[in-house]
């Protein structure tokens, strides 16, 4: 049975990679250093709502930078593509995620929404009557993708708020150069809150499957985001989602993806599946070590690379279809 083969492939991959002891936990946000380096989950959700899960897929963790994709999507809906492009670019930086933005008085915008500067600028644009209204809109947005109520981990939020001096410095630099507007504290609080949204690996795979399914959550049938924006969201994930590993990732794995410092990676195989991996130890780029290896193997096995997909070499539908 083919779906049994998919599950067996994931089970084998999990067993092979579980003993790996490379990478370091993120510790610049003190709460993240409390993670268990053995946590490891892989989840694949198909567009007809089937799921293949292995490991600690129900273990909750904070979404961190993966939130940037979804807040960018929200800003696209609030402002439209052209207006948003004037505020936040789409150029990969080749720099670490927390790099202090390049001080370019001409451009008047941060490079892209996946690095912290661009993400803070994007969050500062989220509309609402007051901070509570903006937070409620943001939580409602996450709930459309995930399909159930979401919560913020207060300890992580407070931990990041207390130690986020670098992000605060970036916000002040952007204010100085006219890239964002006051009040900065509200924007930074909302940014720290979006990073502290609690998810598990299966939730992330459902979120990814929603983007793979033209913005429709395959479990609930809810339109989480206008289909017209999905191409732009995936485009920015593909070029900027894995920070200064984005080029290598595009070459080796070739799936639009986004990583976070808590150890999650979410990846979208358009028209095929949403995939997520969670494993907290990170490499020097801030990407999950086990996560990278899982995606290299999956891309190779099923032909998930975008150029395999467009050349008709994806083997996943066939694998699913044989016993459907
Ligand atoms: O801004 C920060 O430092 C975090 N809240 C998010 C960073 C993050 O996840 C970067 N990802 N690799």
PDB file of C-alpha atoms and ligand atoms in Angstrom, residues 28-29 64-65 68 97 116 160 167 191 195 243 258-261 286, ligand 1:
ATOM      1  CA  UNK A  28      19.440  34.405  23.263  1.00  0.00           C
ATOM      2  CA  UNK A  29      15.777  34.203  24.322  1.00  0.00           C
ATOM      3  CA  UNK A  64       8.991  32.287  16.278  1.00  0.00           C
ATOM      4  CA  UNK A  65      10.071  33.474  12.831  1.00  0.00           C
ATOM      5  CA  UNK A  68       6.632  36.215   9.677  1.00  0.00           C
ATOM      6  CA  UNK A  97      18.166  37.004  10.432  1.00  0.00           C
ATOM      7  CA  UNK A 116      13.755  40.698  11.722  1.00  0.00           C
ATOM      8  CA  UNK A 160      11.798  38.114  24.491  1.00  0.00           C
ATOM      9  CA  UNK A 167      15.125  44.172  17.779  1.00  0.00           C
ATOM     10  CA  UNK A 191       6.034  41.239  17.019  1.00  0.00           C
ATOM     11  CA  UNK A 195       6.678  34.969  17.768  1.00  0.00           C
ATOM     12  CA  UNK A 243      18.036  33.361   5.826  1.00  0.00           C
ATOM     13  CA  UNK A 258      10.437  29.176   6.657  1.00  0.00           C
ATOM     14  CA  UNK A 259      12.425  28.305   9.747  1.00  0.00           C
ATOM     15  CA  UNK A 260      12.257  29.590  13.309  1.00  0.00           C
ATOM     16  CA  UNK A 261      14.727  29.657  16.194  1.00  0.00           C
ATOM     17  CA  UNK A 286      19.604  29.319  12.886  1.00  0.00           C
TER      18      UNK A 286
HETATM   19  O1  LIG B   1      13.163  38.223  16.634  1.00  0.00           O
HETATM   20  C1  LIG B   1      13.551  37.208  17.193  1.00  0.00           C
HETATM   21  O2  LIG B   1      14.671  37.150  17.615  1.00  0.00           O
HETATM   22  C2  LIG B   1      12.651  35.998  17.350  1.00  0.00           C
HETATM   23  N1  LIG B   1      11.475  36.238  18.006  1.00  0.00           N
HETATM   24  C3  LIG B   1      12.384  35.331  16.050  1.00  0.00           C
HETATM   25  C4  LIG B   1      13.636  34.960  15.381  1.00  0.00           C
HETATM   26  C5  LIG B   1      13.597  33.709  14.617  1.00  0.00           C
HETATM   27  O3  LIG B   1      12.874  32.767  14.833  1.00  0.00           O
HETATM   28  C6  LIG B   1      14.620  33.684  13.597  1.00  0.00           C
HETATM   29  N2  LIG B   1      14.653  32.416  13.006  1.00  0.00           N
HETATM   30  N3  LIG B   1      15.420  31.681  12.678  1.00  0.00           N
END
